[in-house]
PDB file of C-alpha atoms in Angstrom:
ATOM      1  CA  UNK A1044       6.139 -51.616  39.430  1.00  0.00           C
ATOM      2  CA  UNK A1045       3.412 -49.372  37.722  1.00  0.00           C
ATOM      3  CA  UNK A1046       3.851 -46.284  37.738  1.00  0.00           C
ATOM      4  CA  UNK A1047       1.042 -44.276  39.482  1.00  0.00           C
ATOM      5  CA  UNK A1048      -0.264 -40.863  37.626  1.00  0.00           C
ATOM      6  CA  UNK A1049       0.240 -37.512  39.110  1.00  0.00           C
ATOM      7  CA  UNK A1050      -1.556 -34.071  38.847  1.00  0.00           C
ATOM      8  CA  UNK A1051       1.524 -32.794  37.061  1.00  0.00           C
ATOM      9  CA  UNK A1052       1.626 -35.868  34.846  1.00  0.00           C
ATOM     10  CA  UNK A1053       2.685 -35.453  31.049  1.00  0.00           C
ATOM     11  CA  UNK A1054       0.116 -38.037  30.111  1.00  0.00           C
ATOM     12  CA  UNK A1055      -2.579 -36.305  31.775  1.00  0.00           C
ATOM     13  CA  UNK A1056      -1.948 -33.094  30.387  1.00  0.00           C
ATOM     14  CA  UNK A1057      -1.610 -34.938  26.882  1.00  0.00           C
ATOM     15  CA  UNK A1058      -5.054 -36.290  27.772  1.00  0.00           C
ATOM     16  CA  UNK A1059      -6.376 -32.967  28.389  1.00  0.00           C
ATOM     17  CA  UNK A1060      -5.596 -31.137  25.743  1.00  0.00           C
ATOM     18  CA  UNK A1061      -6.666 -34.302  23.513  1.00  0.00           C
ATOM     19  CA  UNK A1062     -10.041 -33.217  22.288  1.00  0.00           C
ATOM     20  CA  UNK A1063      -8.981 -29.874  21.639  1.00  0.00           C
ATOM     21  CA  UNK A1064      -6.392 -31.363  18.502  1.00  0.00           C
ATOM     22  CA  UNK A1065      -8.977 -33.631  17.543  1.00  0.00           C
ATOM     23  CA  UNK A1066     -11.267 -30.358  17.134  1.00  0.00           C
ATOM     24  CA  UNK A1067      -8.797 -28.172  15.623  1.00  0.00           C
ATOM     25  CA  UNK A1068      -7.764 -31.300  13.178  1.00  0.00           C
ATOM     26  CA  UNK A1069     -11.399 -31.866  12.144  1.00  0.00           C
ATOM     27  CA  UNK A1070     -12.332 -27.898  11.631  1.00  0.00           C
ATOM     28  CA  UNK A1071      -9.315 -26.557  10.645  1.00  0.00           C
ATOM     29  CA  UNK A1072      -6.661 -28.789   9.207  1.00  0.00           C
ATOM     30  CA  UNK A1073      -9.167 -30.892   7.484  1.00  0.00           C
ATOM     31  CA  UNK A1074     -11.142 -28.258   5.656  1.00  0.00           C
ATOM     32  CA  UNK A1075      -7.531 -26.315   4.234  1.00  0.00           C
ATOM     33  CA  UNK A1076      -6.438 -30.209   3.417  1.00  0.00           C
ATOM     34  CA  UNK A1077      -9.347 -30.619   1.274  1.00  0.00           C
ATOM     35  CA  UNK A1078     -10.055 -26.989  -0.201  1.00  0.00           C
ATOM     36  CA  UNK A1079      -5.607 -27.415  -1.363  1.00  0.00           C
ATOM     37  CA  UNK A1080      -7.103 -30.307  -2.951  1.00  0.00           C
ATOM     38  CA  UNK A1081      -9.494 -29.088  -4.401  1.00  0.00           C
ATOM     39  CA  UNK A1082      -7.286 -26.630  -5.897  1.00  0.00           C
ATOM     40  CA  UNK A1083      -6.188 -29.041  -8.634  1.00  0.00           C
ATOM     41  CA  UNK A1084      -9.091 -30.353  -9.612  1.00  0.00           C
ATOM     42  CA  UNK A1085      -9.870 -29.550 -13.337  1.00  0.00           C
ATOM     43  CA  UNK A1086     -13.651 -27.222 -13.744  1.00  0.00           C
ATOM     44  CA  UNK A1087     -15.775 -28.742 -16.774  1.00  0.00           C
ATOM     45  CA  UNK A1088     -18.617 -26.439 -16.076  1.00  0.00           C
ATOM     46  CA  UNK A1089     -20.824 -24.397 -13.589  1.00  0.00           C
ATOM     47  CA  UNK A1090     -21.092 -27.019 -10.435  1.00  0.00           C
ATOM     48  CA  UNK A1091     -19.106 -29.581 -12.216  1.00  0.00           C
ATOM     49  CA  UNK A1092     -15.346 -30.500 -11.545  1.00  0.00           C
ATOM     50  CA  UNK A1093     -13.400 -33.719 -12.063  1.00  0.00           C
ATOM     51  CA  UNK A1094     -10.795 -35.031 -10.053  1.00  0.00           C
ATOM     52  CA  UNK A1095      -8.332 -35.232 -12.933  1.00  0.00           C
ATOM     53  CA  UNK A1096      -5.431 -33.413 -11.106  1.00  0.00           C
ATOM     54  CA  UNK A1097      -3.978 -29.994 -13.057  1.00  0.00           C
ATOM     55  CA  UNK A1098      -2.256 -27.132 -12.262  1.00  0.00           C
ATOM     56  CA  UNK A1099      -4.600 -24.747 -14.509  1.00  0.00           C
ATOM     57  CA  UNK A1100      -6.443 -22.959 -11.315  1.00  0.00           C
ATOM     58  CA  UNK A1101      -3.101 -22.220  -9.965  1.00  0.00           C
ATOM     59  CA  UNK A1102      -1.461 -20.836 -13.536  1.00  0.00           C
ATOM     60  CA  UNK A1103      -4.853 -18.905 -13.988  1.00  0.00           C
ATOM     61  CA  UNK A1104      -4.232 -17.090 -11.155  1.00  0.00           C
ATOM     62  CA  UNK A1105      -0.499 -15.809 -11.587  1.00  0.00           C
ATOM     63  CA  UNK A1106      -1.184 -15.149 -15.374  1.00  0.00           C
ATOM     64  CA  UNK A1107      -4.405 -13.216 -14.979  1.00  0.00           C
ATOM     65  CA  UNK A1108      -3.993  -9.733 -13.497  1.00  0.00           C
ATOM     66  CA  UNK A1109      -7.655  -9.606 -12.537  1.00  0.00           C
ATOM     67  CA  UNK A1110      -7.027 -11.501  -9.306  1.00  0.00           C
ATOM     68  CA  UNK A1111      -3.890  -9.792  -8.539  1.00  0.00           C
ATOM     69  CA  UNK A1112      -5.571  -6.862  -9.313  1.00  0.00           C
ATOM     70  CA  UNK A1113      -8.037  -7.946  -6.269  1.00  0.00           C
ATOM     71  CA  UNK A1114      -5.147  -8.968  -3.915  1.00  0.00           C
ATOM     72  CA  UNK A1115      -3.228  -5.768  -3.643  1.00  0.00           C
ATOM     73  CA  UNK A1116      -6.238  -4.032  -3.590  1.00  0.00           C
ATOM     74  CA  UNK A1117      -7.543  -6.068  -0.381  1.00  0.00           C
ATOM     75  CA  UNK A1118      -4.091  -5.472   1.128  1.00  0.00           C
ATOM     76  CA  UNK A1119      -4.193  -2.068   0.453  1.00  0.00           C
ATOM     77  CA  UNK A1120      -7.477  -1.264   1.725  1.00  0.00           C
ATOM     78  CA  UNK A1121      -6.584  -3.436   5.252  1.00  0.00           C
ATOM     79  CA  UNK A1122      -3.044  -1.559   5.681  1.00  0.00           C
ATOM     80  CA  UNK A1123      -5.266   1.535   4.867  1.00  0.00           C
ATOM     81  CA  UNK A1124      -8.026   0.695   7.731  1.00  0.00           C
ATOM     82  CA  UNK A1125      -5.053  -0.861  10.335  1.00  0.00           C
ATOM     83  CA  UNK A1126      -3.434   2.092  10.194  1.00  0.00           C
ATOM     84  CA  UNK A1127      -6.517   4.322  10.737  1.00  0.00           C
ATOM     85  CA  UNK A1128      -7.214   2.059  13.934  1.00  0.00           C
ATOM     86  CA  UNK A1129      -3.963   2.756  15.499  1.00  0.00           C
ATOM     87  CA  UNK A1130      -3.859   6.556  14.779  1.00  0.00           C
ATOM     88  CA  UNK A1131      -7.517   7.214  16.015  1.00  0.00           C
ATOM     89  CA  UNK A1132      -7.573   4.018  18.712  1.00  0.00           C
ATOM     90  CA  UNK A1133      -4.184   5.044  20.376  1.00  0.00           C
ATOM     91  CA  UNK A1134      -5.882   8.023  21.902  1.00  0.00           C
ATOM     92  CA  UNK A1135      -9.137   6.718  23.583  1.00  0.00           C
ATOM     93  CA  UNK A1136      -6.655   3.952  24.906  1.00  0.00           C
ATOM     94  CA  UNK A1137      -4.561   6.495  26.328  1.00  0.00           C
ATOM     95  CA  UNK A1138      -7.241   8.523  27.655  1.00  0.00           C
ATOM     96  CA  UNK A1139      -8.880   5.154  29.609  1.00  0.00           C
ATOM     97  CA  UNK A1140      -5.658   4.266  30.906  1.00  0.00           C
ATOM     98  CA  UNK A1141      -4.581   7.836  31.987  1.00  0.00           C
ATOM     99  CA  UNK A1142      -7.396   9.119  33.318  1.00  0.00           C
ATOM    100  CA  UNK A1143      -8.427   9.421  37.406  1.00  0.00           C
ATOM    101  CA  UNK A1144     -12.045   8.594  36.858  1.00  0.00           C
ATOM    102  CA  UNK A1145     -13.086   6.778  39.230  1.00  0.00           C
ATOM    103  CA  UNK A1146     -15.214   3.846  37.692  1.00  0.00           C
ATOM    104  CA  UNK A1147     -12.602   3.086  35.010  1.00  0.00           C
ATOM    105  CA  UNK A1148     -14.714   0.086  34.310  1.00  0.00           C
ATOM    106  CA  UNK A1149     -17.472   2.072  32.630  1.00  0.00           C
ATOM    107  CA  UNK A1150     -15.149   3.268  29.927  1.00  0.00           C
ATOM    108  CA  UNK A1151     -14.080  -0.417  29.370  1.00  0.00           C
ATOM    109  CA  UNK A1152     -17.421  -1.458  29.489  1.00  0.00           C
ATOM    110  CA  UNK A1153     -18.777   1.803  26.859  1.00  0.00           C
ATOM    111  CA  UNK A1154     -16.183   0.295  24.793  1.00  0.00           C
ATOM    112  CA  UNK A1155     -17.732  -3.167  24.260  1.00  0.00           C
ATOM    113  CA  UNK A1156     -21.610  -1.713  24.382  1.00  0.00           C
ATOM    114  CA  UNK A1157     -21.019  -2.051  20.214  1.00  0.00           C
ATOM    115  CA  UNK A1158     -20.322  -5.754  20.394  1.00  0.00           C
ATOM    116  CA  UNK A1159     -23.726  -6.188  21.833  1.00  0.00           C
ATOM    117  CA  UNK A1160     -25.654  -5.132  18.545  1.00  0.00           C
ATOM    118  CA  UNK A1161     -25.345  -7.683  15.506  1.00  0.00           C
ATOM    119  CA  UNK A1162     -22.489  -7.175  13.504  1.00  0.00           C
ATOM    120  CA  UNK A1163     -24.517  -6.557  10.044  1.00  0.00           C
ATOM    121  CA  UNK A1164     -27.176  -4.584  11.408  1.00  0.00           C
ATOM    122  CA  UNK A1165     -24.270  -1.967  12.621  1.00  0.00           C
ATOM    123  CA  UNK A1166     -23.050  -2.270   9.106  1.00  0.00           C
ATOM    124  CA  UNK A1167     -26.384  -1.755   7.933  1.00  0.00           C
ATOM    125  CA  UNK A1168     -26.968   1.543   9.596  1.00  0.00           C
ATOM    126  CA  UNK A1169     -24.408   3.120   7.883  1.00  0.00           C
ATOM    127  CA  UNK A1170     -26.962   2.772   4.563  1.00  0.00           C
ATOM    128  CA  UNK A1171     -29.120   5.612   6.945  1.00  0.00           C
ATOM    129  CA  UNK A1172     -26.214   7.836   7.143  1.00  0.00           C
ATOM    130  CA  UNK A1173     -24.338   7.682   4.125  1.00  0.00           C
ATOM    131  CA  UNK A1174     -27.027   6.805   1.341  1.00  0.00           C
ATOM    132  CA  UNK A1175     -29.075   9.824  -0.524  1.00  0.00           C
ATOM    133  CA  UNK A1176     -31.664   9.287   1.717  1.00  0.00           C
ATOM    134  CA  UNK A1177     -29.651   9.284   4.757  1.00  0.00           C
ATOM    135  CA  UNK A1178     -29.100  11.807   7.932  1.00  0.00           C
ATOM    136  CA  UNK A1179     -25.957  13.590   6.511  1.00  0.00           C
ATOM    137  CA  UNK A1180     -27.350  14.275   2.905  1.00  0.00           C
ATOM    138  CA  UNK A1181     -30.962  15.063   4.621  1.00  0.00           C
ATOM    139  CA  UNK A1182     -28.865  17.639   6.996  1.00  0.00           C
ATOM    140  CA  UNK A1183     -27.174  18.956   4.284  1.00  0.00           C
ATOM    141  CA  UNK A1184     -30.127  19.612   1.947  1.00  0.00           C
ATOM    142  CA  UNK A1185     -32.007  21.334   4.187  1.00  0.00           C
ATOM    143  CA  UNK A1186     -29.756  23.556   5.325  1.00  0.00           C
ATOM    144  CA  UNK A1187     -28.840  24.597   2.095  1.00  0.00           C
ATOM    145  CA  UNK A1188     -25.033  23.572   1.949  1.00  0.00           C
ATOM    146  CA  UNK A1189     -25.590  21.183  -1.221  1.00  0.00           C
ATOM    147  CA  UNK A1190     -27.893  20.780  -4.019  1.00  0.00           C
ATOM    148  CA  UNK A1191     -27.762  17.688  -4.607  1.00  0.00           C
ATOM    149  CA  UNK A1192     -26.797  13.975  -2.319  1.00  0.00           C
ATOM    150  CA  UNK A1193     -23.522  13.335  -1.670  1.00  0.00           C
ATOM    151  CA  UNK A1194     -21.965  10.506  -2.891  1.00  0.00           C
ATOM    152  CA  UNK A1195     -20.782   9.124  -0.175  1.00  0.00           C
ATOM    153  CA  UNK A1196     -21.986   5.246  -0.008  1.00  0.00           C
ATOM    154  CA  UNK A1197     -20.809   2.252  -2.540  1.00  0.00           C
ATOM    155  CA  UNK A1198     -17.506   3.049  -2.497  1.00  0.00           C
ATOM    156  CA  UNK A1199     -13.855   2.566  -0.896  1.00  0.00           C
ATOM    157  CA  UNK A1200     -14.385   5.161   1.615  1.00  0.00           C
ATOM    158  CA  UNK A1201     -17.904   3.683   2.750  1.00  0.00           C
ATOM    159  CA  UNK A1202     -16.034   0.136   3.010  1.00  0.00           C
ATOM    160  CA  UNK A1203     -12.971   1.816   5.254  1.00  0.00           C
ATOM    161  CA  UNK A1204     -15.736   3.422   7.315  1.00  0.00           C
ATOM    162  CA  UNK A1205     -17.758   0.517   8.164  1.00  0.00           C
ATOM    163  CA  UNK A1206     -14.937  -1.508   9.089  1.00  0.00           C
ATOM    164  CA  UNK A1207     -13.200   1.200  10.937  1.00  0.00           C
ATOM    165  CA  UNK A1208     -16.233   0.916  13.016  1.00  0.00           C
ATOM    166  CA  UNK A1209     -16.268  -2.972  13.536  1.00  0.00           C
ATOM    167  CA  UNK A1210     -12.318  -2.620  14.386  1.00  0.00           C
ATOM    168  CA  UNK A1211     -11.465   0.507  16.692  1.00  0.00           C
ATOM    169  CA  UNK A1212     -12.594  -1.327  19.529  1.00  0.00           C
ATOM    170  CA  UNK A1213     -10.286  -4.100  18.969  1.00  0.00           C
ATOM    171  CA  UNK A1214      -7.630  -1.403  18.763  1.00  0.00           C
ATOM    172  CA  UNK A1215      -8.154   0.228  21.535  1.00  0.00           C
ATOM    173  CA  UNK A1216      -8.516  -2.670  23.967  1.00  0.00           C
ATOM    174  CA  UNK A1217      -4.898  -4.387  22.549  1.00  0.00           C
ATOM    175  CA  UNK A1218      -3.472  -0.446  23.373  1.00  0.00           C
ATOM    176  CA  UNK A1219      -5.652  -0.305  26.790  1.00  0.00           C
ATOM    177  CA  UNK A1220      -3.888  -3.635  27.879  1.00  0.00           C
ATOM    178  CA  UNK A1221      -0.560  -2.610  26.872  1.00  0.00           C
ATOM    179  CA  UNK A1222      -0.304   0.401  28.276  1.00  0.00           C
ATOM    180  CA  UNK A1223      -1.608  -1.449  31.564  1.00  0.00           C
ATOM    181  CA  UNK A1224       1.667  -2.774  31.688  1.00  0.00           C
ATOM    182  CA  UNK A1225       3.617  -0.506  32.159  1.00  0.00           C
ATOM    183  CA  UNK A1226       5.214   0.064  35.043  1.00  0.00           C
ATOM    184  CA  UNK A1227       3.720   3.587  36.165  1.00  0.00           C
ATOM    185  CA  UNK A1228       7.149   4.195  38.564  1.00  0.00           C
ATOM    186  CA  UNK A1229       9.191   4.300  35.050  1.00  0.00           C
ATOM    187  CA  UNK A1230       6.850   7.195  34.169  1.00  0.00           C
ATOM    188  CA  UNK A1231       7.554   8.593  37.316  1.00  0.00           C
ATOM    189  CA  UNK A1232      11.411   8.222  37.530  1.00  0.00           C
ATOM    190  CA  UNK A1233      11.770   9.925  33.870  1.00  0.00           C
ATOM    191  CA  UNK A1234       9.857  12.897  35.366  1.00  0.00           C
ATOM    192  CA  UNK A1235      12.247  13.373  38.215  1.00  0.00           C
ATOM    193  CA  UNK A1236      14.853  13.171  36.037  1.00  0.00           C
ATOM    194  CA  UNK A1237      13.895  16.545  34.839  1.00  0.00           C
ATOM    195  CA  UNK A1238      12.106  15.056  31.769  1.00  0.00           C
ATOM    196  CA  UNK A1239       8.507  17.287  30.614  1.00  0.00           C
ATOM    197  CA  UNK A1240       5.417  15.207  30.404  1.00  0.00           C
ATOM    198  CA  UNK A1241       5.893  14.934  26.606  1.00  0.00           C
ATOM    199  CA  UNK A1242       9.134  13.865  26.768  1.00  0.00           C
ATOM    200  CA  UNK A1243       8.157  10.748  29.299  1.00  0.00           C
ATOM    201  CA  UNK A1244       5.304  10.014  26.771  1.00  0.00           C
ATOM    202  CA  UNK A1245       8.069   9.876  23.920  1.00  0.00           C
ATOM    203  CA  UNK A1246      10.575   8.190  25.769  1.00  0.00           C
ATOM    204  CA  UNK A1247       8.274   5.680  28.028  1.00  0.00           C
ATOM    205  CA  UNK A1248       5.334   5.169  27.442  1.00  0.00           C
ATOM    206  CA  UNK A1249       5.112   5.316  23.940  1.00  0.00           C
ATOM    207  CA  UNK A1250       7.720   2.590  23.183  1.00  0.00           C
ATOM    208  CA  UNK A1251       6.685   0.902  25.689  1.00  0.00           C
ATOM    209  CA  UNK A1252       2.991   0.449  24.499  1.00  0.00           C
ATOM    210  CA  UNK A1253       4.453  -0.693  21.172  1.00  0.00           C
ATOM    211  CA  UNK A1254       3.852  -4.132  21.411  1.00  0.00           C
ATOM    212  CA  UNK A1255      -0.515  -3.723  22.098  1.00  0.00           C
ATOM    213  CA  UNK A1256      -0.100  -1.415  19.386  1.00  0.00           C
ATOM    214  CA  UNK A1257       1.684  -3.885  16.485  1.00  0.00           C
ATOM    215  CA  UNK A1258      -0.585  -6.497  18.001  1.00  0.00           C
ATOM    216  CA  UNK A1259      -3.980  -4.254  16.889  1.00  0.00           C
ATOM    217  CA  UNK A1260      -2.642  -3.319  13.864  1.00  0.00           C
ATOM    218  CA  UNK A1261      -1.651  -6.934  12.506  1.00  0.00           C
ATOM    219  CA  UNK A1262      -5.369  -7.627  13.749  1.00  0.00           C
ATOM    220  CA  UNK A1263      -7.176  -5.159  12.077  1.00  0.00           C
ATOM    221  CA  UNK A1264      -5.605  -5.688   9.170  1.00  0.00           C
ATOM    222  CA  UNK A1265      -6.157  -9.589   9.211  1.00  0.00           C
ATOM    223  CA  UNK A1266      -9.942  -8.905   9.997  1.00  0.00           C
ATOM    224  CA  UNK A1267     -10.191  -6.557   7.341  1.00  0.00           C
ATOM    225  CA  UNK A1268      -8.207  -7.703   4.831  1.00  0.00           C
ATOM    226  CA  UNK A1269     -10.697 -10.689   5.365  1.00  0.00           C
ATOM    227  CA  UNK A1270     -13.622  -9.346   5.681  1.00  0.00           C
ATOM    228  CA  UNK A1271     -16.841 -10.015   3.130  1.00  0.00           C
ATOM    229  CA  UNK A1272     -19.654  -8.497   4.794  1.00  0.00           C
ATOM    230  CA  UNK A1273     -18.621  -4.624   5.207  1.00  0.00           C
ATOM    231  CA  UNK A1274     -17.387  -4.577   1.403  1.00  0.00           C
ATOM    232  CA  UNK A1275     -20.803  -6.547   0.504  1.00  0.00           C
ATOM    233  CA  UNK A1276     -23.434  -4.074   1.839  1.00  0.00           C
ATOM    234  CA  UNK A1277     -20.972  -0.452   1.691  1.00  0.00           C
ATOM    235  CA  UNK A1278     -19.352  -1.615  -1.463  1.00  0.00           C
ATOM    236  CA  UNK A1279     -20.320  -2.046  -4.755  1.00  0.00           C
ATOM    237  CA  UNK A1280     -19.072  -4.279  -7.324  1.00  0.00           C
ATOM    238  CA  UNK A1281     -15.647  -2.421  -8.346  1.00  0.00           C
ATOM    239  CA  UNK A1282     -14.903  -1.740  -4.744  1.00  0.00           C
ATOM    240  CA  UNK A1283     -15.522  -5.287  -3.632  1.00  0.00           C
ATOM    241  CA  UNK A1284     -12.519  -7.233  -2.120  1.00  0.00           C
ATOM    242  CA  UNK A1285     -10.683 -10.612  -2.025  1.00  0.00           C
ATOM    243  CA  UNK A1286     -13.424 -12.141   0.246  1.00  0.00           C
ATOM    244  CA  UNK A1287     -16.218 -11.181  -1.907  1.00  0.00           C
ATOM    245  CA  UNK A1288     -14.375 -12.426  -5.320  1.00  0.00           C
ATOM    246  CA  UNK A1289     -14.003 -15.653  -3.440  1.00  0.00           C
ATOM    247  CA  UNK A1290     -18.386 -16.065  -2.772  1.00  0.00           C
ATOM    248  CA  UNK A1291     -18.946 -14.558  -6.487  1.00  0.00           C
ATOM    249  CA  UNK A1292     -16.854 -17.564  -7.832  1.00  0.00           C
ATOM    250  CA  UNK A1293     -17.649 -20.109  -5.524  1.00  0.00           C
ATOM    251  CA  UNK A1294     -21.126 -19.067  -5.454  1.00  0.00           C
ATOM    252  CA  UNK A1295     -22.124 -17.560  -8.316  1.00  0.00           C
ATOM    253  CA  UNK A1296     -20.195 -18.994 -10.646  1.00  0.00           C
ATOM    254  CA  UNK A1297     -20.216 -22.607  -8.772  1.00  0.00           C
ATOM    255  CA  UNK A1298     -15.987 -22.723 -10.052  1.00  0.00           C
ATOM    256  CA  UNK A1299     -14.975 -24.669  -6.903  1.00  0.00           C
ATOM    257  CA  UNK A1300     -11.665 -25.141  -8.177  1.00  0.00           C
ATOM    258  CA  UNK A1301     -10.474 -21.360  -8.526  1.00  0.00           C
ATOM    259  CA  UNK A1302     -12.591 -20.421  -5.706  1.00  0.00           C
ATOM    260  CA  UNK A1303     -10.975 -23.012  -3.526  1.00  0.00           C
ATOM    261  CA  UNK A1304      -7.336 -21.898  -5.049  1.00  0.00           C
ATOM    262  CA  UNK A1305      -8.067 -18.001  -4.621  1.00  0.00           C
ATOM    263  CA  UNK A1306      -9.258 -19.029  -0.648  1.00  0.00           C
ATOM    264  CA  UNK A1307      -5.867 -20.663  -0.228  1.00  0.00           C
ATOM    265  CA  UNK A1308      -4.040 -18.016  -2.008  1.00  0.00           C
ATOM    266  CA  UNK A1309      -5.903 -15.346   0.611  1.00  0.00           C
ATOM    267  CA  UNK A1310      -5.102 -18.040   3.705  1.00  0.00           C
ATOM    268  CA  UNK A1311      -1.388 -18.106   2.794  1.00  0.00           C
ATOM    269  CA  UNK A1312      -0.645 -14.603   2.283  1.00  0.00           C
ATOM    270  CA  UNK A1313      -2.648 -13.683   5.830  1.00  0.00           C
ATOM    271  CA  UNK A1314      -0.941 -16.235   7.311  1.00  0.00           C
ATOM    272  CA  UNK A1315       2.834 -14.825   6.048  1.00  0.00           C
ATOM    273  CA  UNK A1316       1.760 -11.576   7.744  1.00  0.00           C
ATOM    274  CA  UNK A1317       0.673 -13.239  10.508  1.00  0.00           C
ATOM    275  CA  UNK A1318       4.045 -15.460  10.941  1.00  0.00           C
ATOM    276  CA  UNK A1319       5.876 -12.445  10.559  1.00  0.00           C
ATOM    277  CA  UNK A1320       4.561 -10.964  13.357  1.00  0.00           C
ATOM    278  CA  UNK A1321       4.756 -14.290  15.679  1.00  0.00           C
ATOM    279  CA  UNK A1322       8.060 -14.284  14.572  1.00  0.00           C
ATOM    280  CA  UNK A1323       9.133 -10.670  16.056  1.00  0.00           C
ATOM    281  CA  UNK A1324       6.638 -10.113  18.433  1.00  0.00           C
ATOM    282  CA  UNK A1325       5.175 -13.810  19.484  1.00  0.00           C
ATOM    283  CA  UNK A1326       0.887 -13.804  19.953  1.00  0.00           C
ATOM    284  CA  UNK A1327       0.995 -13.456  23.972  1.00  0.00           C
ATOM    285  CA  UNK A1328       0.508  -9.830  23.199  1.00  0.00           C
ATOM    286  CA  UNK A1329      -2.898 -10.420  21.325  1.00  0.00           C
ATOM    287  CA  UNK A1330      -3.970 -12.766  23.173  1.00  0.00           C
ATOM    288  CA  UNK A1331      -3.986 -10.465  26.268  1.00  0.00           C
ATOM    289  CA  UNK A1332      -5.597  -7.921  23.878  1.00  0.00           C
ATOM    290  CA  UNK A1333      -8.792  -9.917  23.142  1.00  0.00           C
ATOM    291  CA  UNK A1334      -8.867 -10.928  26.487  1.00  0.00           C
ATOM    292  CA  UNK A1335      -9.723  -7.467  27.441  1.00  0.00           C
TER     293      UNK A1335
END
């Protein structure tokens, strides 16, 4: 007798969720699949690369201290700007979750105003304020506090900045949702106890509100550690980062080979931190986080 299909079916859900491997397969797996290939393909000359397998990209890159050079400075630089999220993004979240205000909502909603405005025209505007030419110099000069412009733009701190600015609100919103958790009675029973409002914040809330807050830091530092654009436009050339060495070679210097090998190299190490963190602390957490 055949077997009639039910909502709760295993083959229908199988069917559902169908085209979404297919998509994944054909814009994710496929891509890595072909740029590991590409890896060990030997580079003649600029835009020119035979398919004579070798393992030269891959020795180039654990002999030559340039690109490790590049790779614990991107690291660096995204621990740097993860951690700065937490510190200064713990607070607002706090605030927005604490606070009696009535329309809540129009904190949460101040918080994602920025994500209305391009991306690289945010990034750009920090040209007007940091440059010679910008408010802060301007200010300065005229009031007599310097002589001469600050030189605050094309450099590490301008890159931390900008992406400091792209990522707090990422931050905020995995703390926000955490701390929404958080059963408010807990907070309430440690006070009776005899415990101080500090004291409840230290033992409660705060490890409680861990898990939004290792979720926004493994974020930020993924999205920075990754980033091109910020380090393009507030960076210069020295302060540039793995994601820009990866266009200059694939781009400039049309080397498919390394640049598909230095991509990889980048896409496994993110990926380690990533596992790490899946491994401890599973992805529910950020997953709830972008979610707002």
């Amino acid at each position: 007798m055949k077997r009639r299909w039910t909502l709760y079916d295993p083959r229908l859900a199988w069917m559902l969720v169908a085209p979404v491997f297919l998509l994944l397969i054909f814009f994710l797996v496929l891509p890595i699949a072909v740029m590991t290939a590409y890896t060990f393909f030997t580079f003649v000359t600029a835009g020119v690369e035979t398919s004579a397998l070798t393992t030269a990209n891959w020795h180039e890159f654990f002999t030559d201290s340039y690109y490790s050079g590049f790779l614990v400075k991107t690291l660096r630089v995204g621990a740097m700007t993860a951690v700065l999220c937490g510190v200064l993004g713990y607070f607002p979240a706090y605030f927005i979750w604490a606070t009696t205000f009535k329309h809540k909502w129009l904190l949460l909603l101040l918080l994602i105003v920025p994500f209305w405005i391009s991306f690289t025209i945010r990034t750009f505007s920090w040209i007007n304020i940091l440059g010679e030419q910008g408010v802060i110099n301007v200010a300065l000069l005229k009031l007599g506090i310097i002589n001469e412009p600050l030189p605050m733009l094309y450099n590490e701190g301008a890159v931390i900045l900008g992406m400091l600015h792209f990522l707090l609100p990422y931050m905020i919103l995995n703390v926000y949702v955490s701390l929404e958790s958080i059963d408010r009675t807990l907070i309430a029973a440690a006070r009776s106890m005899g415990c101080t409002s500090a004291q409840a914040f230290r033992e409660v809330t705060l490890p409680l509100s861990l898990p939004g807050l290792a979720a926004g830091l493994l974020l930020c530092f993924v999205l920075a550690a990754g980033s091109y654009v910020t380090p393009q436009l507030l960076g210069s050339g020295r302060d540039a980062l793995f994601g820009n060495l990866i266009y200059d070679t694939i781009m400039g210097e049309l080397n498919w080979p390394m640049g598909a090998t230095l991509s990889i190299v980048l896409f496994v190490v993110l990926g380690f931190f990533a596992a790490v963190y899946t491994r401890y602390m599973g992805m529910s957490q950020i997953v709830k986080g972008l979610a707002g």
